[in-house]
Amino acid sequence: MLEMMENRVQRPFCGGKLLDEFMGIYPGVDGNYPERWICSATKSVDGKGISQTKEGTLLTTLYKEPVNILVKLLDSRSRLMIQVHPDNERAEKYFSSRFGKAECWYILDTRTIDGQEPYVYLGFKEHVTREYWEALYQAQDIAGMEACLHKIPVKKGDAFFIPGGLVHAMGSGVFFAEIQQPTDLTLRVERISPDGRRMDESGLHGGAGEKALFDCFDYHGCTREEILSRYKLRLREDTVVDNDLFWMRDVRVTQPCLVRVDSYAIVLVLEGEDKGKEFFLTEDTLFSGEQRLLICGSRC
């Protein structure tokens, strides 16, 4: 069992207060490091992101096999920019990447920001076409873009699956865990973020160009009911998500609990003894005491 150090990553949105408080830092502060990557073997776009042990050794040095998931904690004070991730096929075509970026969000906590209750944007409404979406982008009509998306109120315990190609944006005031394919491929349509940061071209389309950017969206408009039916997950016992890519479980431990491992598993302690610590497991491991564990693994 490897214990990893906290690994905060700089992102183009503001947040991190609830992440600080999760780590026992009071008062928490919002800033430019609103994400924590958990037991990460994936590089961020700036070449960072790989986790280190408490002794300072990179996880990828100690574990040579592929880690086909990336687990994160994120806390948003500002809305994230409207974005999309490529699926596997489009990731290979435009970015020479084996993996696209399907992901799952699991909401751990929320807060009200400037009177705005927590929410997510998820999926196009029925009237949206590629031509209309591109026109809004060229005009940088942000209100028009937001009006194309379903705005869904969220609460603690909600979970959503976001496949490659599905337009989305996490709203303000959401602290959540994310499990995803192991890439940092994010394509955006806002040249200026909600908290005033200007994006360069690579931050919009990753250097692949505007055609690639708009090719990566799926223009299948849906009703709100269809969006919720397709992408909001129903938790079953302790299982948040379990599909052909990855799995995540939220386990409350009241007596010794053996976490079984096929090749590897990632464990984050959400509550109780060792709260905030993260462990990379390569063999069956016994956890004991009063704890709540977020346990994640890959299916591919």
mmCIF file of N, CA, C and O in Angstrom, residues 38-43 59-60 63-71 88 97-104 178-184 243-247 263-266 280 296-300:
data_model
loop_
_atom_site.group_PDB
_atom_site.id
_atom_site.type_symbol
_atom_site.label_atom_id
_atom_site.label_comp_id
_atom_site.label_asym_id
_atom_site.label_seq_id
_atom_site.Cartn_x
_atom_site.Cartn_y
_atom_site.Cartn_z
ATOM 1 N N ILE A 38 -5.808 12.423 -7.403
ATOM 2 C CA ILE A 38 -5.641 11.363 -6.417
ATOM 3 C C ILE A 38 -4.895 10.182 -7.031
ATOM 4 O O ILE A 38 -5.361 9.592 -8.013
ATOM 5 N N CYS A 39 -3.735 9.840 -6.453
ATOM 6 C CA CYS A 39 -2.948 8.697 -6.944
ATOM 7 C C CYS A 39 -2.836 8.731 -8.460
ATOM 8 O O CYS A 39 -3.072 7.742 -9.152
ATOM 9 N N SER A 40 -2.450 9.875 -8.985
ATOM 10 C CA SER A 40 -2.472 10.105 -10.433
ATOM 11 C C SER A 40 -1.201 9.599 -11.109
ATOM 12 O O SER A 40 -0.082 9.922 -10.688
ATOM 13 N N ALA A 41 -1.390 8.867 -12.206
ATOM 14 C CA ALA A 41 -0.303 8.484 -13.107
ATOM 15 C C ALA A 41 -0.462 9.205 -14.439
ATOM 16 O O ALA A 41 0.140 8.806 -15.443
ATOM 17 N N THR A 42 -1.287 10.256 -14.456
ATOM 18 C CA THR A 42 -1.602 11.015 -15.666
ATOM 19 C C THR A 42 -0.982 12.401 -15.572
ATOM 20 O O THR A 42 -1.080 13.065 -14.543
ATOM 21 N N LYS A 43 -0.372 12.849 -16.686
ATOM 22 C CA LYS A 43 0.168 14.207 -16.732
ATOM 23 C C LYS A 43 -0.927 15.200 -17.097
ATOM 24 O O LYS A 43 -1.780 14.922 -17.935
ATOM 25 N N LEU A 59 4.653 8.074 -8.525
ATOM 26 C CA LEU A 59 3.891 6.832 -8.613
ATOM 27 C C LEU A 59 4.304 6.024 -9.839
ATOM 28 O O LEU A 59 4.418 4.794 -9.783
ATOM 29 N N THR A 60 4.541 6.702 -10.957
ATOM 30 C CA THR A 60 4.899 6.010 -12.198
ATOM 31 C C THR A 60 6.280 5.354 -12.120
ATOM 32 O O THR A 60 6.576 4.469 -12.915
ATOM 33 N N TYR A 63 5.177 2.067 -9.939
ATOM 34 C CA TYR A 63 4.184 1.175 -10.560
ATOM 35 C C TYR A 63 4.269 1.354 -12.070
ATOM 36 O O TYR A 63 3.905 2.407 -12.591
ATOM 37 N N LYS A 64 4.768 0.344 -12.762
ATOM 38 C CA LYS A 64 5.082 0.466 -14.178
ATOM 39 C C LYS A 64 3.914 0.111 -15.099
ATOM 40 O O LYS A 64 3.936 0.425 -16.279
ATOM 41 N N GLU A 65 2.893 -0.549 -14.573
ATOM 42 C CA GLU A 65 1.757 -0.945 -15.403
ATOM 43 C C GLU A 65 0.845 0.249 -15.659
ATOM 44 O O GLU A 65 0.855 1.222 -14.901
ATOM 45 N N PRO A 66 0.033 0.205 -16.724
ATOM 46 C CA PRO A 66 -0.880 1.329 -17.003
ATOM 47 C C PRO A 66 -1.905 1.515 -15.884
ATOM 48 O O PRO A 66 -2.423 0.544 -15.330
ATOM 49 N N VAL A 67 -2.169 2.769 -15.557
ATOM 50 C CA VAL A 67 -3.256 3.138 -14.646
ATOM 51 C C VAL A 67 -4.300 3.832 -15.506
ATOM 52 O O VAL A 67 -4.153 5.001 -15.864
ATOM 53 N N ASN A 68 -5.344 3.115 -15.860
ATOM 54 C CA ASN A 68 -6.273 3.576 -16.893
ATOM 55 C C ASN A 68 -7.442 4.394 -16.352
ATOM 56 O O ASN A 68 -8.515 4.440 -16.968
ATOM 57 N N ILE A 69 -7.229 5.027 -15.200
ATOM 58 C CA ILE A 69 -8.209 5.972 -14.650
ATOM 59 C C ILE A 69 -7.460 7.164 -14.072
ATOM 60 O O ILE A 69 -6.266 7.087 -13.767
ATOM 61 N N LEU A 70 -8.187 8.257 -13.934
ATOM 62 C CA LEU A 70 -7.715 9.410 -13.179
ATOM 63 C C LEU A 70 -8.834 9.785 -12.214
ATOM 64 O O LEU A 70 -9.986 9.960 -12.626
ATOM 65 N N VAL A 71 -8.486 9.902 -10.932
ATOM 66 C CA VAL A 71 -9.442 10.270 -9.883
ATOM 67 C C VAL A 71 -9.084 11.656 -9.379
ATOM 68 O O VAL A 71 -7.908 11.959 -9.159
ATOM 69 N N ASN A 88 -13.092 8.228 -27.547
ATOM 70 C CA ASN A 88 -11.861 7.537 -27.941
ATOM 71 C C ASN A 88 -11.508 7.767 -29.408
ATOM 72 O O ASN A 88 -10.343 8.030 -29.754
ATOM 73 N N SER A 97 -4.286 10.284 -29.108
ATOM 74 C CA SER A 97 -4.424 9.734 -27.767
ATOM 75 C C SER A 97 -5.226 8.445 -27.820
ATOM 76 O O SER A 97 -6.271 8.376 -28.483
ATOM 77 N N ARG A 98 -4.762 7.439 -27.113
ATOM 78 C CA ARG A 98 -5.493 6.177 -27.036
ATOM 79 C C ARG A 98 -6.828 6.361 -26.327
ATOM 80 O O ARG A 98 -7.803 5.685 -26.616
ATOM 81 N N PHE A 99 -6.863 7.300 -25.381
ATOM 82 C CA PHE A 99 -8.048 7.503 -24.559
ATOM 83 C C PHE A 99 -8.727 8.831 -24.876
ATOM 84 O O PHE A 99 -8.062 9.848 -25.076
ATOM 85 N N GLY A 100 -10.066 8.794 -24.878
ATOM 86 C CA GLY A 100 -10.833 10.017 -24.798
ATOM 87 C C GLY A 100 -10.985 10.383 -23.332
ATOM 88 O O GLY A 100 -10.123 10.057 -22.500
ATOM 89 N N LYS A 101 -12.104 11.056 -23.015
ATOM 90 C CA LYS A 101 -12.289 11.456 -21.621
ATOM 91 C C LYS A 101 -13.758 11.381 -21.221
ATOM 92 O O LYS A 101 -14.455 12.380 -21.122
ATOM 93 N N ALA A 102 -14.224 10.161 -21.025
ATOM 94 C CA ALA A 102 -15.502 9.975 -20.348
ATOM 95 C C ALA A 102 -15.253 10.117 -18.852
ATOM 96 O O ALA A 102 -14.173 9.778 -18.353
ATOM 97 N N GLU A 103 -16.252 10.615 -18.117
ATOM 98 C CA GLU A 103 -16.055 10.863 -16.691
ATOM 99 C C GLU A 103 -17.354 10.687 -15.923
ATOM 100 O O GLU A 103 -18.451 10.684 -16.500
ATOM 101 N N CYS A 104 -17.208 10.559 -14.614
ATOM 102 C CA CYS A 104 -18.350 10.495 -13.697
ATOM 103 C C CYS A 104 -18.117 11.480 -12.573
ATOM 104 O O CYS A 104 -17.015 11.553 -12.019
ATOM 105 N N GLU A 178 -14.378 12.993 -8.973
ATOM 106 C CA GLU A 178 -14.519 12.635 -10.384
ATOM 107 C C GLU A 178 -13.637 11.436 -10.683
ATOM 108 O O GLU A 178 -12.482 11.389 -10.256
ATOM 109 N N ILE A 179 -14.175 10.479 -11.418
ATOM 110 C CA ILE A 179 -13.372 9.404 -11.973
ATOM 111 C C ILE A 179 -13.520 9.491 -13.482
ATOM 112 O O ILE A 179 -14.612 9.722 -13.996
ATOM 113 N N GLN A 180 -12.404 9.346 -14.209
ATOM 114 C CA GLN A 180 -12.420 9.582 -15.640
ATOM 115 C C GLN A 180 -11.360 8.737 -16.329
ATOM 116 O O GLN A 180 -10.521 8.100 -15.686
ATOM 117 N N GLN A 181 -11.416 8.728 -17.653
ATOM 118 C CA GLN A 181 -10.321 8.148 -18.409
ATOM 119 C C GLN A 181 -9.064 8.997 -18.203
ATOM 120 O O GLN A 181 -9.149 10.196 -17.919
ATOM 121 N N PRO A 182 -7.875 8.401 -18.361
ATOM 122 C CA PRO A 182 -6.636 9.057 -17.933
ATOM 123 C C PRO A 182 -6.049 10.027 -18.959
ATOM 124 O O PRO A 182 -4.945 9.817 -19.490
ATOM 125 N N THR A 183 -6.778 11.112 -19.239
ATOM 126 C CA THR A 183 -6.262 12.170 -20.108
ATOM 127 C C THR A 183 -6.632 13.523 -19.517
ATOM 128 O O THR A 183 -7.484 13.607 -18.636
ATOM 129 N N ASP A 184 -6.004 14.558 -20.048
ATOM 130 C CA ASP A 184 -6.356 15.937 -19.643
ATOM 131 C C ASP A 184 -6.860 16.697 -20.863
ATOM 132 O O ASP A 184 -6.544 17.865 -21.055
ATOM 133 N N ASN A 243 -19.144 0.705 -14.905
ATOM 134 C CA ASN A 243 -19.397 0.491 -16.332
ATOM 135 C C ASN A 243 -18.192 -0.197 -16.952
ATOM 136 O O ASN A 243 -17.349 -0.744 -16.236
ATOM 137 N N ASP A 244 -18.098 -0.182 -18.276
ATOM 138 C CA ASP A 244 -17.005 -0.903 -18.921
ATOM 139 C C ASP A 244 -15.686 -0.146 -18.901
ATOM 140 O O ASP A 244 -14.671 -0.643 -19.408
ATOM 141 N N LEU A 245 -15.665 1.059 -18.292
ATOM 142 C CA LEU A 245 -14.449 1.863 -18.193
ATOM 143 C C LEU A 245 -13.873 1.884 -16.782
ATOM 144 O O LEU A 245 -12.667 1.739 -16.588
ATOM 145 N N PHE A 246 -14.736 2.108 -15.775
ATOM 146 C CA PHE A 246 -14.251 2.305 -14.409
ATOM 147 C C PHE A 246 -15.369 2.052 -13.410
ATOM 148 O O PHE A 246 -16.534 1.919 -13.778
ATOM 149 N N TRP A 247 -14.979 1.984 -12.143
ATOM 150 C CA TRP A 247 -15.960 1.821 -11.065
ATOM 151 C C TRP A 247 -15.544 2.683 -9.875
ATOM 152 O O TRP A 247 -14.377 2.994 -9.674
ATOM 153 N N SER A 263 -5.753 -5.693 -10.001
ATOM 154 C CA SER A 263 -4.421 -5.213 -10.381
ATOM 155 C C SER A 263 -4.017 -4.025 -9.515
ATOM 156 O O SER A 263 -2.931 -3.972 -8.961
ATOM 157 N N TYR A 264 -4.927 -3.043 -9.379
ATOM 158 C CA TYR A 264 -4.693 -1.900 -8.501
ATOM 159 C C TYR A 264 -6.044 -1.319 -8.112
ATOM 160 O O TYR A 264 -7.062 -1.549 -8.763
ATOM 161 N N ALA A 265 -6.034 -0.546 -7.040
ATOM 162 C CA ALA A 265 -7.214 0.222 -6.638
ATOM 163 C C ALA A 265 -6.726 1.502 -5.971
ATOM 164 O O ALA A 265 -5.614 1.561 -5.435
ATOM 165 N N ILE A 266 -7.563 2.531 -6.042
ATOM 166 C CA ILE A 266 -7.260 3.826 -5.447
ATOM 167 C C ILE A 266 -8.258 4.070 -4.318
ATOM 168 O O ILE A 266 -9.468 3.927 -4.523
ATOM 169 N N PHE A 280 -2.627 4.046 -2.845
ATOM 170 C CA PHE A 280 -2.608 3.250 -4.071
ATOM 171 C C PHE A 280 -2.331 1.810 -3.673
ATOM 172 O O PHE A 280 -1.286 1.502 -3.093
ATOM 173 N N CYS A 296 -11.830 3.298 -5.941
ATOM 174 C CA CYS A 296 -11.970 3.420 -7.394
ATOM 175 C C CYS A 296 -11.050 2.437 -8.105
ATOM 176 O O CYS A 296 -9.957 2.127 -7.627
ATOM 177 N N GLY A 297 -11.502 1.990 -9.272
ATOM 178 C CA GLY A 297 -10.682 1.105 -10.078
ATOM 179 C C GLY A 297 -11.087 1.156 -11.539
ATOM 180 O O GLY A 297 -12.071 1.806 -11.916
ATOM 181 N N SER A 298 -10.313 0.472 -12.377
ATOM 182 C CA SER A 298 -10.519 0.470 -13.830
ATOM 183 C C SER A 298 -11.126 -0.853 -14.273
ATOM 184 O O SER A 298 -10.896 -1.900 -13.658
ATOM 185 N N ARG A 299 -11.897 -0.809 -15.369
ATOM 186 C CA ARG A 299 -12.431 -2.015 -15.998
ATOM 187 C C ARG A 299 -11.715 -2.339 -17.304
ATOM 188 O O ARG A 299 -12.081 -3.283 -17.987
ATOM 189 N N CYS A 300 -10.721 -1.541 -17.681
ATOM 190 C CA CYS A 300 -10.060 -1.773 -18.973
ATOM 191 C C CYS A 300 -8.548 -1.598 -18.841
ATOM 192 O O CYS A 300 -8.054 -1.145 -17.812
#
